[in-house]
Coordinates of C-alpha atoms in Angstrom, one line a residue:
M17 CA 83.6 37.9 90.5
N18 CA 84.0 34.4 92.4
H19 CA 84.8 34.3 96.0
R20 CA 85.5 30.7 97.9
K21 CA 84.0 30.1 101.3
H22 CA 87.0 29.2 103.6
S23 CA 86.6 27.2 107.1
P24 CA 88.9 28.7 109.5
P25 CA 92.2 26.9 111.0
G26 CA 91.5 25.0 114.1
N27 CA 88.2 24.4 116.1
G28 CA 88.7 26.1 119.0
H29 CA 86.9 28.8 120.9
A30 CA 89.3 31.4 120.6
L31 CA 88.2 34.6 118.8
P32 CA 90.9 36.4 116.8
D33 CA 90.9 40.3 116.1
A34 CA 89.7 40.6 112.4
R35 CA 93.2 42.2 111.6
A36 CA 94.9 39.1 112.5
L37 CA 93.0 36.9 109.8
P38 CA 95.1 35.4 107.2
H39 CA 94.1 36.6 103.7
G40 CA 91.2 34.2 102.4
A41 CA 90.1 33.1 105.8
W42 CA 86.4 32.7 106.7
P43 CA 84.4 35.0 106.5
V44 CA 85.2 36.3 103.1
E45 CA 84.2 40.0 102.7
P46 CA 83.9 40.8 98.8
T47 CA 84.3 44.0 97.2
H48 CA 81.4 46.4 97.7
G49 CA 78.4 45.3 96.1
G50 CA 80.2 41.9 94.7
G51 CA 80.1 38.3 95.6
D52 CA 77.9 36.1 97.8
P53 CA 77.1 36.2 101.2
P54 CA 79.3 34.1 103.6
N55 CA 76.4 31.7 104.4
G56 CA 75.0 31.8 100.9
A57 CA 71.9 33.8 101.3
D58 CA 71.3 36.4 98.8
D59 CA 68.6 38.7 100.4
L60 CA 68.4 40.7 103.5
P61 CA 65.1 40.0 105.4
E62 CA 62.1 42.7 105.7
P63 CA 63.2 45.1 108.4
V64 CA 62.3 43.6 111.8
Q65 CA 61.1 45.7 114.8
E66 CA 64.0 46.0 117.7
H67 CA 64.4 47.9 120.9
L68 CA 67.1 50.3 119.3
P69 CA 67.7 53.7 120.0
I70 CA 66.5 55.5 117.0
A71 CA 68.8 56.7 114.5
A72 CA 67.0 59.6 113.0
G73 CA 63.8 61.2 114.0
E74 CA 61.8 64.7 113.6
G75 CA 63.4 67.6 114.7
E76 CA 67.1 68.8 114.0
V77 CA 68.9 65.9 112.5
G78 CA 72.3 67.0 113.5
N79 CA 71.1 67.1 117.1
T80 CA 69.5 63.6 117.1
L81 CA 72.7 62.2 115.5
Q82 CA 74.7 63.6 118.1
T83 CA 72.4 62.2 120.6
Y84 CA 72.4 59.0 119.0
L85 CA 76.3 58.7 119.0
R86 CA 76.4 59.7 122.7
E87 CA 73.8 57.0 123.6
I88 CA 75.8 54.0 121.6
R89 CA 79.4 55.0 123.2
R90 CA 77.9 54.1 126.9
A91 CA 78.1 50.3 125.7
P92 CA 81.2 48.8 126.6
L93 CA 82.6 46.5 123.8
F94 CA 82.5 42.7 124.4
T95 CA 85.7 40.9 125.4
P96 CA 86.3 37.7 123.5
D97 CA 85.0 35.7 125.8
E98 CA 81.7 37.7 126.4
E99 CA 81.1 38.0 122.7
F100 CA 81.2 34.1 122.3
A101 CA 78.9 33.6 125.2
M102 CA 76.4 36.2 124.1
A103 CA 76.5 35.0 120.4
T104 CA 75.9 31.8 121.4
R105 CA 73.1 32.6 123.6
A106 CA 71.7 34.7 121.0
R107 CA 72.0 31.8 118.5
A108 CA 69.9 29.7 120.8
G109 CA 66.8 32.3 120.8
D110 CA 67.7 34.5 124.0
F111 CA 66.2 37.7 123.2
A112 CA 68.2 39.6 125.7
A113 CA 71.3 38.2 124.6
R114 CA 70.5 39.2 120.9
Q115 CA 69.7 42.8 122.2
Q116 CA 73.2 42.9 123.8
M117 CA 74.6 41.8 120.7
I118 CA 72.9 44.6 118.8
E119 CA 73.6 47.2 121.1
R120 CA 77.3 46.5 121.7
N121 CA 78.0 46.7 118.0
L122 CA 76.2 49.7 117.0
R123 CA 79.5 51.6 116.9
L124 CA 80.7 49.2 114.2
V125 CA 77.7 50.2 112.0
V126 CA 78.7 53.8 112.4
S127 CA 82.3 53.3 111.8
I128 CA 81.7 51.4 108.3
A129 CA 78.6 54.1 107.5
K130 CA 81.0 56.7 107.3
S131 CA 82.6 55.5 104.6
Y132 CA 79.7 55.7 102.2
L133 CA 79.0 59.4 103.0
S134 CA 78.7 61.6 99.7
R135 CA 76.9 58.7 97.9
G136 CA 73.6 60.0 98.0
L137 CA 72.1 58.9 101.7
P138 CA 72.3 61.3 104.8
M139 CA 74.2 59.7 107.5
T140 CA 71.0 58.8 109.6
D141 CA 69.6 56.7 106.8
L142 CA 73.2 54.9 106.2
I143 CA 73.3 54.0 109.9
E144 CA 69.5 52.6 109.8
E145 CA 70.3 50.7 106.8
G146 CA 73.6 49.5 108.2
N147 CA 71.5 48.2 111.7
L148 CA 69.3 46.1 109.5
G149 CA 72.4 44.3 108.2
L150 CA 73.8 44.2 111.9
M151 CA 70.4 42.5 113.2
H152 CA 70.7 40.1 109.9
A153 CA 74.4 39.1 111.0
I154 CA 73.6 38.2 114.3
G155 CA 71.2 35.6 113.2
K156 CA 73.3 34.1 110.9
F157 CA 76.5 34.2 112.8
E158 CA 78.3 31.0 114.0
P159 CA 80.2 31.9 117.1
E160 CA 81.7 28.1 117.3
R161 CA 83.3 28.7 113.9
G162 CA 86.2 30.7 115.7
F163 CA 85.9 34.5 114.6
R164 CA 85.0 37.6 115.7
F165 CA 81.4 38.8 115.4
S166 CA 82.6 42.0 113.8
T167 CA 84.6 40.2 111.2
Y168 CA 81.4 38.5 110.2
A169 CA 79.0 41.3 110.6
S170 CA 81.2 44.0 108.5
W171 CA 80.3 42.0 105.2
W172 CA 76.4 42.1 106.1
I173 CA 76.4 45.8 107.2
R174 CA 78.2 47.1 104.0
Q175 CA 75.9 44.9 101.8
S176 CA 72.6 46.5 103.5
I177 CA 73.8 50.1 103.1
E178 CA 74.8 49.4 99.5
R179 CA 71.7 48.0 98.5
A180 CA 70.0 51.1 99.8
I181 CA 72.3 53.2 98.2
M182 CA 71.6 51.0 94.9
H183 CA 67.8 51.6 95.5
Q184 CA 67.2 54.7 97.0
A185 CA 70.3 57.4 96.3
R186 CA 69.6 57.4 92.5
L187 CA 67.2 59.0 90.5
V188 CA 67.7 56.7 87.7
R189 CA 68.6 53.1 89.0
L190 CA 71.6 51.8 88.1
P191 CA 71.7 47.6 87.1
V192 CA 73.4 45.5 89.7
H193 CA 76.4 44.6 87.7
V194 CA 77.2 48.4 87.0
V195 CA 76.9 49.1 90.6
R196 CA 79.5 46.5 91.4
E197 CA 81.9 47.5 89.0
L198 CA 81.2 51.2 90.2
N199 CA 81.9 50.4 93.7
Q200 CA 85.4 48.4 92.7
V201 CA 86.4 51.6 90.9
L202 CA 85.5 53.7 94.0
K203 CA 87.6 51.9 96.3
A204 CA 90.3 51.7 94.2
R205 CA 90.3 55.5 93.7
R206 CA 89.7 55.7 97.7
A207 CA 93.0 53.6 98.4
L208 CA 95.0 55.6 95.9
E209 CA 93.8 59.1 97.2
G210 CA 94.8 57.4 100.8
E211 CA 98.1 56.8 99.3
A212 CA 98.4 60.4 98.1
A213 CA 97.3 62.1 101.3
A214 CA 99.9 59.9 103.1
S215 CA 102.7 61.4 100.7
A216 CA 101.6 64.7 101.5
D217 CA 102.0 66.1 98.0
G218 CA 98.4 67.1 97.7
R219 CA 98.1 65.7 94.0
T220 CA 94.7 64.7 92.6
V221 CA 94.3 61.2 91.8
R222 CA 93.9 60.5 87.8
V223 CA 91.6 58.4 86.0
D224 CA 94.6 56.3 84.5
E225 CA 96.1 55.7 87.7
I226 CA 92.8 54.2 89.0
A227 CA 92.6 52.3 85.7
A228 CA 96.0 50.8 85.9
A229 CA 95.3 49.7 89.7
L230 CA 92.3 47.7 88.3
G231 CA 93.9 46.9 84.9
R232 CA 91.0 48.1 83.0
P233 CA 91.0 50.4 80.1
V234 CA 90.7 54.3 81.1
T235 CA 87.5 54.6 78.8
E236 CA 85.6 52.1 80.9
V237 CA 86.7 53.4 84.1
S238 CA 85.8 56.9 83.1
E239 CA 82.2 56.3 82.2
L240 CA 81.9 54.3 85.5
L241 CA 82.9 57.6 87.2
R242 CA 80.3 59.4 85.4
F243 CA 77.9 57.1 87.2
A244 CA 79.3 58.4 90.8
E245 CA 78.0 62.0 90.1
Q246 CA 75.0 62.9 92.2
P247 CA 72.4 64.9 90.7
T248 CA 71.6 68.1 92.7
S249 CA 68.1 69.6 93.3
L250 CA 67.5 72.8 91.9
D251 CA 65.2 73.6 94.6
A252 CA 68.0 72.7 97.2
P253 CA 68.8 75.9 99.1
L254 CA 72.3 77.0 99.4
E255 CA 74.6 76.4 102.0
R256 CA 75.6 79.9 102.8
Q257 CA 71.8 80.6 103.3
A258 CA 69.2 78.7 106.0
G259 CA 65.5 79.0 107.0
N260 CA 62.6 79.9 105.0
G261 CA 63.3 82.1 101.7
A262 CA 66.6 80.9 101.4
E263 CA 68.0 81.1 97.7
T264 CA 68.3 78.1 95.8
L265 CA 70.5 76.6 93.2
G266 CA 67.8 77.3 90.6
D267 CA 67.8 81.0 91.4
M268 CA 71.5 81.3 90.7
V269 CA 71.1 79.4 87.1
A270 CA 70.7 82.0 84.5
D271 CA 68.0 81.2 81.7
E272 CA 69.7 81.8 78.4
Q273 CA 66.4 81.6 76.4
A274 CA 65.0 84.4 78.7
T275 CA 64.4 88.0 77.4
D276 CA 65.1 90.8 79.7
P277 CA 62.3 93.1 80.6
L278 CA 63.8 95.8 78.8
G279 CA 64.2 94.0 75.7
H280 CA 60.7 92.3 75.7
T281 CA 59.3 95.9 76.5
L282 CA 61.1 97.2 73.2
N283 CA 59.9 94.1 71.2
H284 CA 56.2 94.6 72.5
E285 CA 56.6 98.3 71.4
L286 CA 58.0 97.4 68.0
D287 CA 55.3 95.1 67.3
V288 CA 52.7 97.5 67.9
L289 CA 54.5 100.0 65.6
L290 CA 54.6 97.2 62.8
E291 CA 50.9 96.6 63.3
H292 CA 50.1 100.1 62.8
G293 CA 52.5 100.6 59.9
L294 CA 51.2 97.4 58.0
G295 CA 47.6 99.1 58.5
E296 CA 48.7 101.8 56.2
L297 CA 49.6 99.1 53.1
S298 CA 47.2 98.2 50.4
E299 CA 45.9 94.7 51.0
R300 CA 48.0 93.1 48.4
E301 CA 51.2 94.6 49.9
R302 CA 50.3 93.5 53.4
E303 CA 49.4 90.0 51.8
V304 CA 53.0 89.8 50.1
L305 CA 54.8 90.9 53.3
A306 CA 52.6 88.6 55.6
G307 CA 53.8 85.5 53.2
R308 CA 57.1 86.5 52.6
Y309 CA 58.0 87.2 56.1
G310 CA 56.0 84.5 57.9
L311 CA 53.6 87.4 60.0
H312 CA 50.9 86.4 62.2
D313 CA 52.2 82.9 62.4
R314 CA 52.1 81.7 59.1
E315 CA 54.7 80.0 57.2
P316 CA 57.2 82.0 55.0
E317 CA 56.6 81.4 51.2
T318 CA 58.7 81.7 48.3
L319 CA 58.6 84.0 45.7
E320 CA 57.2 81.1 43.4
V321 CA 54.8 79.8 45.9
L322 CA 53.5 83.4 46.5
A323 CA 53.4 84.1 42.8
E324 CA 51.3 80.9 42.1
R325 CA 48.9 81.9 44.7
L326 CA 48.3 85.4 44.0
G327 CA 48.3 84.8 40.1
L328 CA 51.2 87.1 39.5
T329 CA 54.7 86.6 38.1
R330 CA 57.5 86.3 40.5
E331 CA 59.2 89.7 39.6
R332 CA 56.1 91.5 40.3
I333 CA 55.8 89.8 43.7
R334 CA 59.5 91.2 44.5
Q335 CA 58.6 94.6 43.3
I336 CA 55.5 94.9 45.5
Q337 CA 57.6 93.4 48.6
Q338 CA 60.4 96.0 47.9
E339 CA 57.8 98.8 47.5
A340 CA 55.8 97.9 50.7
L341 CA 59.1 97.5 52.7
L342 CA 60.1 101.1 51.6
K343 CA 56.8 102.4 52.8
L344 CA 57.0 100.7 56.2
K345 CA 60.7 101.7 56.9
R346 CA 59.7 105.4 56.4
R347 CA 56.6 104.6 58.5
M348 CA 58.9 103.4 61.4
A349 CA 61.6 106.0 61.0
R350 CA 58.9 108.8 61.9
N351 CA 58.5 106.9 65.1
G352 CA 62.1 106.8 65.9
V353 CA 62.7 103.3 64.9
N354 CA 65.9 102.4 62.9
R355 CA 65.3 101.5 59.4
D356 CA 67.9 98.6 59.4
S357 CA 66.3 97.2 62.3
I358 CA 63.3 96.2 60.5
F359 CA 63.0 93.2 58.2

C-alpha cells in the first residue's frame, strides 16, 4: 500500500481540528499496520524514561488502571494556541514543555488503546505501548506545519500499539505483511459491525460482506480471520471463579483417550485372570496364543510365520490355537468372565 505525503494548505499557525482535515492532508494515517510513518522513519526508538504516571503496577490491576485514568483526567486539554506554543518549546528542547505535551495527551492514548482490546494484550500494556508512541510523536512533531498534534500523534500511537501486538500478543509470530492484511480485514469488519449496530437489526456481519467491502476473495478473508483467533491457556482460571484453587479451563476439557477408573480396574483384573489361565496351558499353546494375539508386548504373527518358526503346518497351528482358546475361555468362565469378551 502506497501513501503519498501531502503538505497542508497554507503556512499559517492556525491549528485546525483533525476532523476538519480534507482527505489526504498531512499527516496521512494509513490503515492499521501499513504504510510509512509521516516523517519517513521506520522504527520506534528504544523505550525512554519519562516522569509519567504508571499505567500498571503491582497489586490489583483494575484498581491501578482506574487510579491512572482518574489522574490523567485532571490535566486539561490545550487550546490551539497553547498547543502551538508548547509544541514549539518542546521542539526547541524544553523538557518542561515536553512533559506538558505528554501529560495533556495521555487521554488520547487511552482512547486509541480501547480500540485494540481483545487483540491479545491487556489494557495496561496497550496504554504503555501507546505512551511510547506518544513520546516519539512529540519529538517528531512540527507545529509550524499547521495541524493539531492529536492528528499527527495518533499514527505513532497506533503504530506502537500494533507493533507490540504483533510481537508480544501471539504465541506464533505472524509475518509483517500478514499482520497488515489482517488489520485491514479487522478494520473493515469493525466498520460493518458499526453499521449493523446503527441499524439495530442485531445481525452478525458475514465473511462475504467483509470480502465485498475490501474487494477480496472470500477464501482469503476467511483465512486471515483465522489468524485473529487468540489461543486460550488451559491453565487460565474460569471467570466465574476467583482466588487460589479456582477451576481452570483444562479441568473442564475431557480426555477422550482416558480410561475411567472402573474400566481400568476391570481391565487389570481381567489381565490377572488371563495370566492365570495362560499358566494352565501347555508351553506350545501359550506360545501359539502369544504369537497370534501379540501378548506380552509382542507383534502379532500370521499362521504362516508362526508355523514356519515352530516347525509345524499352518493347519496344525490353527488347531492348537482353537484348542487353547477353548481351554482359556472355560477357565475364565469359571471366574465369572463372559467368554465372548475374550479374544
